[in-house]
Amino acid sequence: MKQYAQLETLIFSFCQRYDVPLIQPDEHLKYTLLVDDIEIQCYLRATNIYIEAKYSVLKSQELLANDASNYKKVMQHALLASKNSTAVIALGNDGSLLLSKKLPSSQWELPAFEEAIESLVNELETLLGVLGRTNDVASHENLIRASLQGAL
């Protein structure tokens, strides 16, 4: 129970500091935050906080349906980003794009929590930018590399 109290304290502090709406936890004790119109879920498993960003099902289905090669682009991005990112990219069963990040108990402080959420939102926005730019795979690879090097 102490860990849940720590998680709640981090979430409430984050929401107060950034004036972010908080949706009460669901039956699985997952808290939902709305950051830049992106749904962020935070929950506790063992001694880790998991933070997940889910890009809306309808938007991602439209995005992925527009071009079958977008699945390939998502996986290319995941592979290239894996060197410098601690976020994991996945495609949900419903066609949604999911990014998740783990925050170990040793990092349960507000600055680390803020950085984890910020980097997850930025990673999702980068991924969506990659998918929305062009169908030229080489251009996508260059854009991904540039974004990973902080050139954007």
Short mmCIF file of N, CA and C in Angstrom, two decimals:
data_model
loop_
_atom_site.label_atom_id
_atom_site.label_comp_id
_atom_site.label_asym_id
_atom_site.label_seq_id
_atom_site.Cartn_x
_atom_site.Cartn_y
_atom_site.Cartn_z
N MET A 1 0.82 -1.19 0.00
CA MET A 1 0.00 0.00 0.00
C MET A 1 0.86 1.26 0.00
N LYS A 2 2.04 1.19 0.60
CA LYS A 2 2.93 2.35 0.64
C LYS A 2 3.32 2.77 -0.77
N GLN A 3 3.55 1.78 -1.64
CA GLN A 3 3.93 2.09 -3.02
C GLN A 3 2.80 2.80 -3.76
N TYR A 4 1.55 2.38 -3.52
CA TYR A 4 0.42 3.06 -4.16
C TYR A 4 0.30 4.50 -3.67
N ALA A 5 0.58 4.71 -2.40
CA ALA A 5 0.55 6.07 -1.85
C ALA A 5 1.63 6.93 -2.51
N GLN A 6 2.81 6.36 -2.75
CA GLN A 6 3.89 7.08 -3.44
C GLN A 6 3.49 7.40 -4.87
N LEU A 7 2.88 6.43 -5.56
CA LEU A 7 2.43 6.65 -6.93
C LEU A 7 1.39 7.77 -6.96
N GLU A 8 0.42 7.71 -6.07
CA GLU A 8 -0.60 8.75 -6.02
C GLU A 8 -0.01 10.12 -5.75
N THR A 9 0.95 10.19 -4.86
CA THR A 9 1.61 11.47 -4.56
C THR A 9 2.30 12.03 -5.80
N LEU A 10 3.02 11.17 -6.53
CA LEU A 10 3.67 11.62 -7.76
C LEU A 10 2.66 12.12 -8.78
N ILE A 11 1.59 11.36 -8.97
CA ILE A 11 0.58 11.72 -9.96
C ILE A 11 -0.11 13.03 -9.58
N PHE A 12 -0.52 13.15 -8.31
CA PHE A 12 -1.21 14.36 -7.87
C PHE A 12 -0.29 15.58 -7.96
N SER A 13 0.97 15.42 -7.61
CA SER A 13 1.93 16.53 -7.70
C SER A 13 2.12 16.96 -9.15
N PHE A 14 2.23 15.98 -10.05
CA PHE A 14 2.38 16.27 -11.47
C PHE A 14 1.15 17.03 -11.98
N CYS A 15 -0.02 16.53 -11.65
CA CYS A 15 -1.27 17.15 -12.12
C CYS A 15 -1.42 18.57 -11.59
N GLN A 16 -1.08 18.80 -10.34
CA GLN A 16 -1.16 20.15 -9.78
C GLN A 16 -0.17 21.08 -10.44
N ARG A 17 1.05 20.62 -10.63
CA ARG A 17 2.10 21.47 -11.19
C ARG A 17 1.78 21.89 -12.62
N TYR A 18 1.21 20.98 -13.41
CA TYR A 18 0.98 21.26 -14.83
C TYR A 18 -0.49 21.45 -15.18
N ASP A 19 -1.34 21.50 -14.16
CA ASP A 19 -2.78 21.69 -14.37
C ASP A 19 -3.32 20.67 -15.38
N VAL A 20 -2.99 19.42 -15.14
CA VAL A 20 -3.38 18.32 -16.01
C VAL A 20 -4.58 17.61 -15.40
N PRO A 21 -5.62 17.36 -16.21
CA PRO A 21 -6.77 16.62 -15.69
C PRO A 21 -6.40 15.18 -15.33
N LEU A 22 -6.94 14.72 -14.24
CA LEU A 22 -6.70 13.36 -13.77
C LEU A 22 -8.03 12.62 -13.75
N ILE A 23 -8.05 11.45 -14.33
CA ILE A 23 -9.22 10.58 -14.26
C ILE A 23 -8.93 9.57 -13.16
N GLN A 24 -9.87 9.37 -12.29
CA GLN A 24 -9.67 8.45 -11.16
C GLN A 24 -9.27 7.07 -11.65
N PRO A 25 -8.56 6.32 -10.82
CA PRO A 25 -8.08 5.01 -11.27
C PRO A 25 -9.23 4.06 -11.59
N ASP A 26 -8.96 3.18 -12.56
CA ASP A 26 -9.96 2.18 -12.92
C ASP A 26 -9.88 1.00 -11.95
N GLU A 27 -10.60 -0.06 -12.25
CA GLU A 27 -10.64 -1.22 -11.35
C GLU A 27 -9.29 -1.93 -11.23
N HIS A 28 -8.36 -1.65 -12.17
CA HIS A 28 -7.03 -2.25 -12.12
C HIS A 28 -6.00 -1.29 -11.53
N LEU A 29 -6.50 -0.21 -10.92
CA LEU A 29 -5.68 0.83 -10.31
C LEU A 29 -4.75 1.52 -11.32
N LYS A 30 -5.24 1.71 -12.54
CA LYS A 30 -4.51 2.47 -13.55
C LYS A 30 -5.07 3.89 -13.55
N TYR A 31 -4.17 4.85 -13.36
CA TYR A 31 -4.55 6.26 -13.38
C TYR A 31 -4.40 6.78 -14.81
N THR A 32 -5.32 7.63 -15.22
CA THR A 32 -5.26 8.21 -16.56
C THR A 32 -5.09 9.71 -16.46
N LEU A 33 -4.09 10.22 -17.18
CA LEU A 33 -3.82 11.65 -17.27
C LEU A 33 -4.01 12.06 -18.72
N LEU A 34 -4.46 13.28 -18.97
CA LEU A 34 -4.57 13.79 -20.32
C LEU A 34 -3.52 14.87 -20.51
N VAL A 35 -2.47 14.55 -21.28
CA VAL A 35 -1.35 15.45 -21.52
C VAL A 35 -1.30 15.74 -23.01
N ASP A 36 -1.47 17.00 -23.39
CA ASP A 36 -1.48 17.39 -24.80
C ASP A 36 -2.44 16.54 -25.62
N ASP A 37 -3.62 16.31 -25.09
CA ASP A 37 -4.65 15.49 -25.74
C ASP A 37 -4.22 14.05 -25.96
N ILE A 38 -3.23 13.61 -25.23
CA ILE A 38 -2.77 12.22 -25.30
C ILE A 38 -3.11 11.56 -23.97
N GLU A 39 -3.71 10.39 -24.05
CA GLU A 39 -4.08 9.65 -22.86
C GLU A 39 -2.84 8.92 -22.32
N ILE A 40 -2.48 9.26 -21.08
CA ILE A 40 -1.34 8.63 -20.42
C ILE A 40 -1.87 7.81 -19.26
N GLN A 41 -1.51 6.55 -19.21
CA GLN A 41 -1.90 5.70 -18.08
C GLN A 41 -0.67 5.40 -17.24
N CYS A 42 -0.86 5.49 -15.93
CA CYS A 42 0.20 5.20 -14.97
C CYS A 42 -0.31 4.13 -14.02
N TYR A 43 0.52 3.12 -13.81
CA TYR A 43 0.12 2.07 -12.88
C TYR A 43 1.36 1.42 -12.28
N LEU A 44 1.12 0.70 -11.22
CA LEU A 44 2.18 0.07 -10.45
C LEU A 44 2.16 -1.43 -10.67
N ARG A 45 3.33 -2.00 -10.94
CA ARG A 45 3.51 -3.46 -11.01
C ARG A 45 4.82 -3.77 -10.32
N ALA A 46 4.73 -4.60 -9.30
CA ALA A 46 5.91 -4.95 -8.47
C ALA A 46 6.52 -3.66 -7.94
N THR A 47 7.77 -3.39 -8.26
CA THR A 47 8.42 -2.17 -7.75
C THR A 47 8.64 -1.14 -8.86
N ASN A 48 7.86 -1.22 -9.92
CA ASN A 48 8.01 -0.29 -11.04
C ASN A 48 6.70 0.45 -11.31
N ILE A 49 6.86 1.70 -11.71
CA ILE A 49 5.72 2.45 -12.25
C ILE A 49 5.80 2.31 -13.76
N TYR A 50 4.70 1.96 -14.37
CA TYR A 50 4.63 1.88 -15.82
C TYR A 50 3.82 3.07 -16.31
N ILE A 51 4.34 3.72 -17.33
CA ILE A 51 3.70 4.88 -17.92
C ILE A 51 3.47 4.53 -19.39
N GLU A 52 2.22 4.63 -19.83
CA GLU A 52 1.88 4.26 -21.20
C GLU A 52 1.13 5.38 -21.88
N ALA A 53 1.50 5.64 -23.13
CA ALA A 53 0.79 6.60 -23.96
C ALA A 53 0.09 5.82 -25.06
N LYS A 54 -1.18 6.10 -25.23
CA LYS A 54 -1.96 5.40 -26.25
C LYS A 54 -2.51 6.43 -27.22
N TYR A 55 -2.16 6.25 -28.49
CA TYR A 55 -2.69 7.14 -29.52
C TYR A 55 -4.04 6.61 -29.93
N SER A 56 -5.02 7.47 -29.96
CA SER A 56 -6.41 7.06 -30.14
C SER A 56 -6.61 6.04 -31.25
N VAL A 57 -7.45 5.08 -30.96
CA VAL A 57 -7.71 3.96 -31.86
C VAL A 57 -8.13 4.45 -33.24
N LEU A 58 -9.09 5.33 -33.31
CA LEU A 58 -9.58 5.78 -34.61
C LEU A 58 -8.50 6.49 -35.40
N LYS A 59 -7.77 7.39 -34.75
CA LYS A 59 -6.73 8.13 -35.46
C LYS A 59 -5.65 7.20 -35.96
N SER A 60 -5.20 6.27 -35.12
CA SER A 60 -4.12 5.38 -35.56
C SER A 60 -4.60 4.39 -36.61
N GLN A 61 -5.86 3.94 -36.52
CA GLN A 61 -6.37 3.04 -37.56
C GLN A 61 -6.42 3.75 -38.89
N GLU A 62 -6.86 5.01 -38.90
CA GLU A 62 -6.87 5.78 -40.14
C GLU A 62 -5.46 5.94 -40.67
N LEU A 63 -4.53 6.28 -39.79
CA LEU A 63 -3.15 6.49 -40.16
C LEU A 63 -2.54 5.23 -40.76
N LEU A 64 -2.76 4.11 -40.11
CA LEU A 64 -2.17 2.86 -40.57
C LEU A 64 -2.91 2.29 -41.78
N ALA A 65 -4.20 2.57 -41.89
CA ALA A 65 -4.96 2.08 -43.03
C ALA A 65 -4.63 2.85 -44.31
N ASN A 66 -4.21 4.11 -44.17
CA ASN A 66 -3.88 4.92 -45.34
C ASN A 66 -2.70 4.38 -46.11
N ASP A 67 -1.83 3.66 -45.48
CA ASP A 67 -0.63 3.18 -46.13
C ASP A 67 -0.14 1.94 -45.38
N ALA A 68 -0.22 0.80 -46.04
CA ALA A 68 0.18 -0.45 -45.39
C ALA A 68 1.64 -0.42 -44.95
N SER A 69 2.45 0.39 -45.61
CA SER A 69 3.86 0.45 -45.22
C SER A 69 4.07 1.20 -43.91
N ASN A 70 3.01 1.81 -43.38
CA ASN A 70 3.15 2.49 -42.10
C ASN A 70 3.51 1.52 -40.98
N TYR A 71 3.03 0.27 -41.07
CA TYR A 71 3.44 -0.72 -40.07
C TYR A 71 4.95 -0.89 -40.11
N LYS A 72 5.49 -0.95 -41.31
CA LYS A 72 6.93 -1.08 -41.48
C LYS A 72 7.64 0.15 -40.91
N LYS A 73 7.08 1.32 -41.14
CA LYS A 73 7.68 2.56 -40.63
C LYS A 73 7.68 2.57 -39.11
N VAL A 74 6.60 2.10 -38.50
CA VAL A 74 6.54 2.05 -37.04
C VAL A 74 7.64 1.14 -36.52
N MET A 75 7.81 -0.01 -37.13
CA MET A 75 8.83 -0.95 -36.67
C MET A 75 10.24 -0.42 -36.93
N GLN A 76 10.45 0.26 -38.08
CA GLN A 76 11.75 0.87 -38.35
C GLN A 76 12.06 1.92 -37.29
N HIS A 77 11.06 2.72 -36.98
CA HIS A 77 11.25 3.75 -35.96
C HIS A 77 11.59 3.11 -34.61
N ALA A 78 10.87 2.05 -34.26
CA ALA A 78 11.12 1.37 -32.99
C ALA A 78 12.54 0.84 -32.94
N LEU A 79 13.00 0.27 -34.03
CA LEU A 79 14.35 -0.28 -34.08
C LEU A 79 15.40 0.82 -33.96
N LEU A 80 15.26 1.89 -34.73
CA LEU A 80 16.23 2.97 -34.68
C LEU A 80 16.18 3.72 -33.35
N ALA A 81 14.99 3.86 -32.80
CA ALA A 81 14.85 4.59 -31.53
C ALA A 81 15.33 3.78 -30.34
N SER A 82 15.38 2.47 -30.49
CA SER A 82 15.73 1.62 -29.34
C SER A 82 17.12 1.90 -28.79
N LYS A 83 18.00 2.45 -29.61
CA LYS A 83 19.35 2.74 -29.15
C LYS A 83 19.36 3.89 -28.14
N ASN A 84 18.50 4.89 -28.35
CA ASN A 84 18.53 6.08 -27.52
C ASN A 84 17.28 6.29 -26.67
N SER A 85 16.31 5.43 -26.79
CA SER A 85 15.05 5.63 -26.09
C SER A 85 14.81 4.49 -25.12
N THR A 86 14.17 4.82 -24.02
CA THR A 86 13.79 3.78 -23.06
C THR A 86 12.32 3.41 -23.22
N ALA A 87 11.66 4.01 -24.21
CA ALA A 87 10.24 3.71 -24.46
C ALA A 87 10.15 2.49 -25.38
N VAL A 88 9.11 1.71 -25.17
CA VAL A 88 8.84 0.55 -26.01
C VAL A 88 7.61 0.86 -26.85
N ILE A 89 7.71 0.63 -28.16
CA ILE A 89 6.60 0.89 -29.08
C ILE A 89 5.90 -0.42 -29.39
N ALA A 90 4.57 -0.38 -29.40
CA ALA A 90 3.79 -1.57 -29.73
C ALA A 90 2.54 -1.16 -30.49
N LEU A 91 1.99 -2.09 -31.22
CA LEU A 91 0.70 -1.91 -31.87
C LEU A 91 -0.32 -2.72 -31.10
N GLY A 92 -1.36 -2.05 -30.64
CA GLY A 92 -2.39 -2.74 -29.88
C GLY A 92 -3.26 -3.61 -30.76
N ASN A 93 -3.96 -4.55 -30.17
CA ASN A 93 -4.87 -5.42 -30.91
C ASN A 93 -5.94 -4.63 -31.65
N ASP A 94 -6.28 -3.46 -31.12
CA ASP A 94 -7.31 -2.64 -31.73
C ASP A 94 -6.75 -1.67 -32.77
N GLY A 95 -5.46 -1.79 -33.10
CA GLY A 95 -4.84 -0.92 -34.09
C GLY A 95 -4.23 0.32 -33.49
N SER A 96 -4.29 0.48 -32.19
CA SER A 96 -3.75 1.68 -31.56
C SER A 96 -2.23 1.57 -31.44
N LEU A 97 -1.60 2.74 -31.37
CA LEU A 97 -0.17 2.80 -31.12
C LEU A 97 0.04 2.98 -29.63
N LEU A 98 0.89 2.15 -29.05
CA LEU A 98 1.17 2.21 -27.62
C LEU A 98 2.65 2.44 -27.40
N LEU A 99 2.97 3.34 -26.52
CA LEU A 99 4.35 3.52 -26.08
C LEU A 99 4.35 3.35 -24.58
N SER A 100 5.32 2.63 -24.06
CA SER A 100 5.36 2.46 -22.62
C SER A 100 6.79 2.63 -22.12
N LYS A 101 6.86 3.00 -20.86
CA LYS A 101 8.13 3.27 -20.21
C LYS A 101 8.03 2.77 -18.78
N LYS A 102 9.13 2.27 -18.26
CA LYS A 102 9.17 1.76 -16.89
C LYS A 102 10.01 2.71 -16.05
N LEU A 103 9.49 3.02 -14.86
CA LEU A 103 10.21 3.86 -13.91
C LEU A 103 10.46 3.04 -12.66
N PRO A 104 11.71 2.58 -12.44
CA PRO A 104 12.00 1.76 -11.26
C PRO A 104 11.86 2.56 -9.97
N SER A 105 11.67 1.86 -8.87
CA SER A 105 11.43 2.51 -7.58
C SER A 105 12.56 3.44 -7.18
N SER A 106 13.76 3.21 -7.66
CA SER A 106 14.89 4.08 -7.33
C SER A 106 14.74 5.47 -7.93
N GLN A 107 13.80 5.63 -8.88
CA GLN A 107 13.59 6.91 -9.55
C GLN A 107 12.23 7.52 -9.23
N TRP A 108 11.64 7.13 -8.14
CA TRP A 108 10.30 7.61 -7.79
C TRP A 108 10.35 8.99 -7.16
N GLU A 109 10.76 9.96 -7.93
CA GLU A 109 10.76 11.35 -7.52
C GLU A 109 10.11 12.16 -8.63
N LEU A 110 9.55 13.30 -8.28
CA LEU A 110 8.79 14.08 -9.25
C LEU A 110 9.58 14.45 -10.50
N PRO A 111 10.84 14.91 -10.41
CA PRO A 111 11.57 15.24 -11.64
C PRO A 111 11.72 14.05 -12.60
N ALA A 112 11.99 12.87 -12.07
CA ALA A 112 12.12 11.68 -12.93
C ALA A 112 10.77 11.29 -13.53
N PHE A 113 9.71 11.41 -12.75
CA PHE A 113 8.35 11.11 -13.23
C PHE A 113 7.96 12.08 -14.34
N GLU A 114 8.25 13.37 -14.13
CA GLU A 114 7.96 14.39 -15.15
C GLU A 114 8.73 14.11 -16.43
N GLU A 115 10.01 13.79 -16.30
CA GLU A 115 10.85 13.51 -17.46
C GLU A 115 10.34 12.28 -18.22
N ALA A 116 9.90 11.28 -17.49
CA ALA A 116 9.40 10.06 -18.13
C ALA A 116 8.14 10.36 -18.95
N ILE A 117 7.23 11.13 -18.38
CA ILE A 117 6.01 11.48 -19.12
C ILE A 117 6.34 12.36 -20.31
N GLU A 118 7.18 13.36 -20.10
CA GLU A 118 7.55 14.26 -21.19
C GLU A 118 8.22 13.51 -22.33
N SER A 119 9.16 12.63 -22.01
CA SER A 119 9.86 11.90 -23.07
C SER A 119 8.93 10.94 -23.80
N LEU A 120 7.98 10.37 -23.08
CA LEU A 120 7.02 9.47 -23.72
C LEU A 120 6.12 10.24 -24.69
N VAL A 121 5.62 11.39 -24.27
CA VAL A 121 4.78 12.22 -25.14
C VAL A 121 5.58 12.69 -26.35
N ASN A 122 6.83 13.11 -26.13
CA ASN A 122 7.67 13.55 -27.24
C ASN A 122 7.94 12.42 -28.22
N GLU A 123 8.19 11.24 -27.69
CA GLU A 123 8.45 10.07 -28.55
C GLU A 123 7.22 9.75 -29.41
N LEU A 124 6.04 9.81 -28.80
CA LEU A 124 4.81 9.56 -29.55
C LEU A 124 4.61 10.62 -30.62
N GLU A 125 4.84 11.88 -30.29
CA GLU A 125 4.70 12.95 -31.27
C GLU A 125 5.70 12.79 -32.41
N THR A 126 6.92 12.37 -32.10
CA THR A 126 7.93 12.11 -33.13
C THR A 126 7.48 10.98 -34.05
N LEU A 127 6.98 9.92 -33.46
CA LEU A 127 6.50 8.79 -34.25
C LEU A 127 5.37 9.21 -35.17
N LEU A 128 4.44 9.99 -34.66
CA LEU A 128 3.32 10.44 -35.49
C LEU A 128 3.80 11.37 -36.59
N GLY A 129 4.81 12.17 -36.31
CA GLY A 129 5.39 13.02 -37.34
C GLY A 129 6.03 12.20 -38.44
N VAL A 130 6.70 11.14 -38.06
CA VAL A 130 7.32 10.25 -39.04
C VAL A 130 6.24 9.65 -39.94
N LEU A 131 5.17 9.22 -39.36
CA LEU A 131 4.11 8.58 -40.15
C LEU A 131 3.36 9.57 -41.02
N GLY A 132 3.34 10.83 -40.62
CA GLY A 132 2.58 11.81 -41.38
C GLY A 132 3.35 12.54 -42.44
N ARG A 133 4.65 12.31 -42.56
CA ARG A 133 5.48 13.11 -43.48
C ARG A 133 5.38 12.66 -44.94
N THR A 134 5.95 11.51 -45.25
CA THR A 134 6.06 11.08 -46.64
C THR A 134 6.08 9.56 -46.69
N ASN A 135 5.86 9.00 -47.87
CA ASN A 135 5.89 7.55 -48.02
C ASN A 135 7.27 7.04 -48.40
N ASP A 136 8.23 7.93 -48.57
CA ASP A 136 9.58 7.57 -48.93
C ASP A 136 10.31 7.02 -47.71
N VAL A 137 10.60 5.73 -47.71
CA VAL A 137 11.21 5.08 -46.55
C VAL A 137 12.56 5.70 -46.22
N ALA A 138 13.35 6.03 -47.23
CA ALA A 138 14.67 6.62 -46.96
C ALA A 138 14.51 7.95 -46.23
N SER A 139 13.52 8.74 -46.63
CA SER A 139 13.28 10.02 -45.95
C SER A 139 12.89 9.79 -44.49
N HIS A 140 12.09 8.76 -44.26
CA HIS A 140 11.70 8.43 -42.89
C HIS A 140 12.91 8.05 -42.05
N GLU A 141 13.79 7.24 -42.63
CA GLU A 141 14.97 6.82 -41.89
C GLU A 141 15.83 8.02 -41.52
N ASN A 142 16.00 8.96 -42.48
CA ASN A 142 16.78 10.16 -42.21
C ASN A 142 16.11 11.02 -41.15
N LEU A 143 14.78 11.15 -41.22
CA LEU A 143 14.04 11.93 -40.24
C LEU A 143 14.17 11.32 -38.85
N ILE A 144 14.08 10.01 -38.77
CA ILE A 144 14.20 9.33 -37.48
C ILE A 144 15.60 9.53 -36.92
N ARG A 145 16.61 9.32 -37.75
CA ARG A 145 17.99 9.50 -37.27
C ARG A 145 18.21 10.93 -36.78
N ALA A 146 17.70 11.90 -37.57
CA ALA A 146 17.87 13.31 -37.18
C ALA A 146 17.17 13.59 -35.86
N SER A 147 15.98 13.04 -35.67
CA SER A 147 15.25 13.29 -34.43
C SER A 147 15.95 12.65 -33.25
N LEU A 148 16.57 11.49 -33.45
CA LEU A 148 17.27 10.83 -32.37
C LEU A 148 18.55 11.57 -31.99
N GLN A 149 19.11 12.31 -32.94
CA GLN A 149 20.31 13.06 -32.66
C GLN A 149 20.00 14.47 -32.16
N GLY A 150 18.70 14.75 -32.00
CA GLY A 150 18.28 16.05 -31.46
C GLY A 150 18.36 17.17 -32.48
N ALA A 151 18.38 16.81 -33.77
CA ALA A 151 18.50 17.82 -34.81
C ALA A 151 17.17 18.51 -35.12
N LEU A 152 16.07 17.91 -34.69
CA LEU A 152 14.77 18.53 -34.98
C LEU A 152 14.40 19.55 -33.94
#
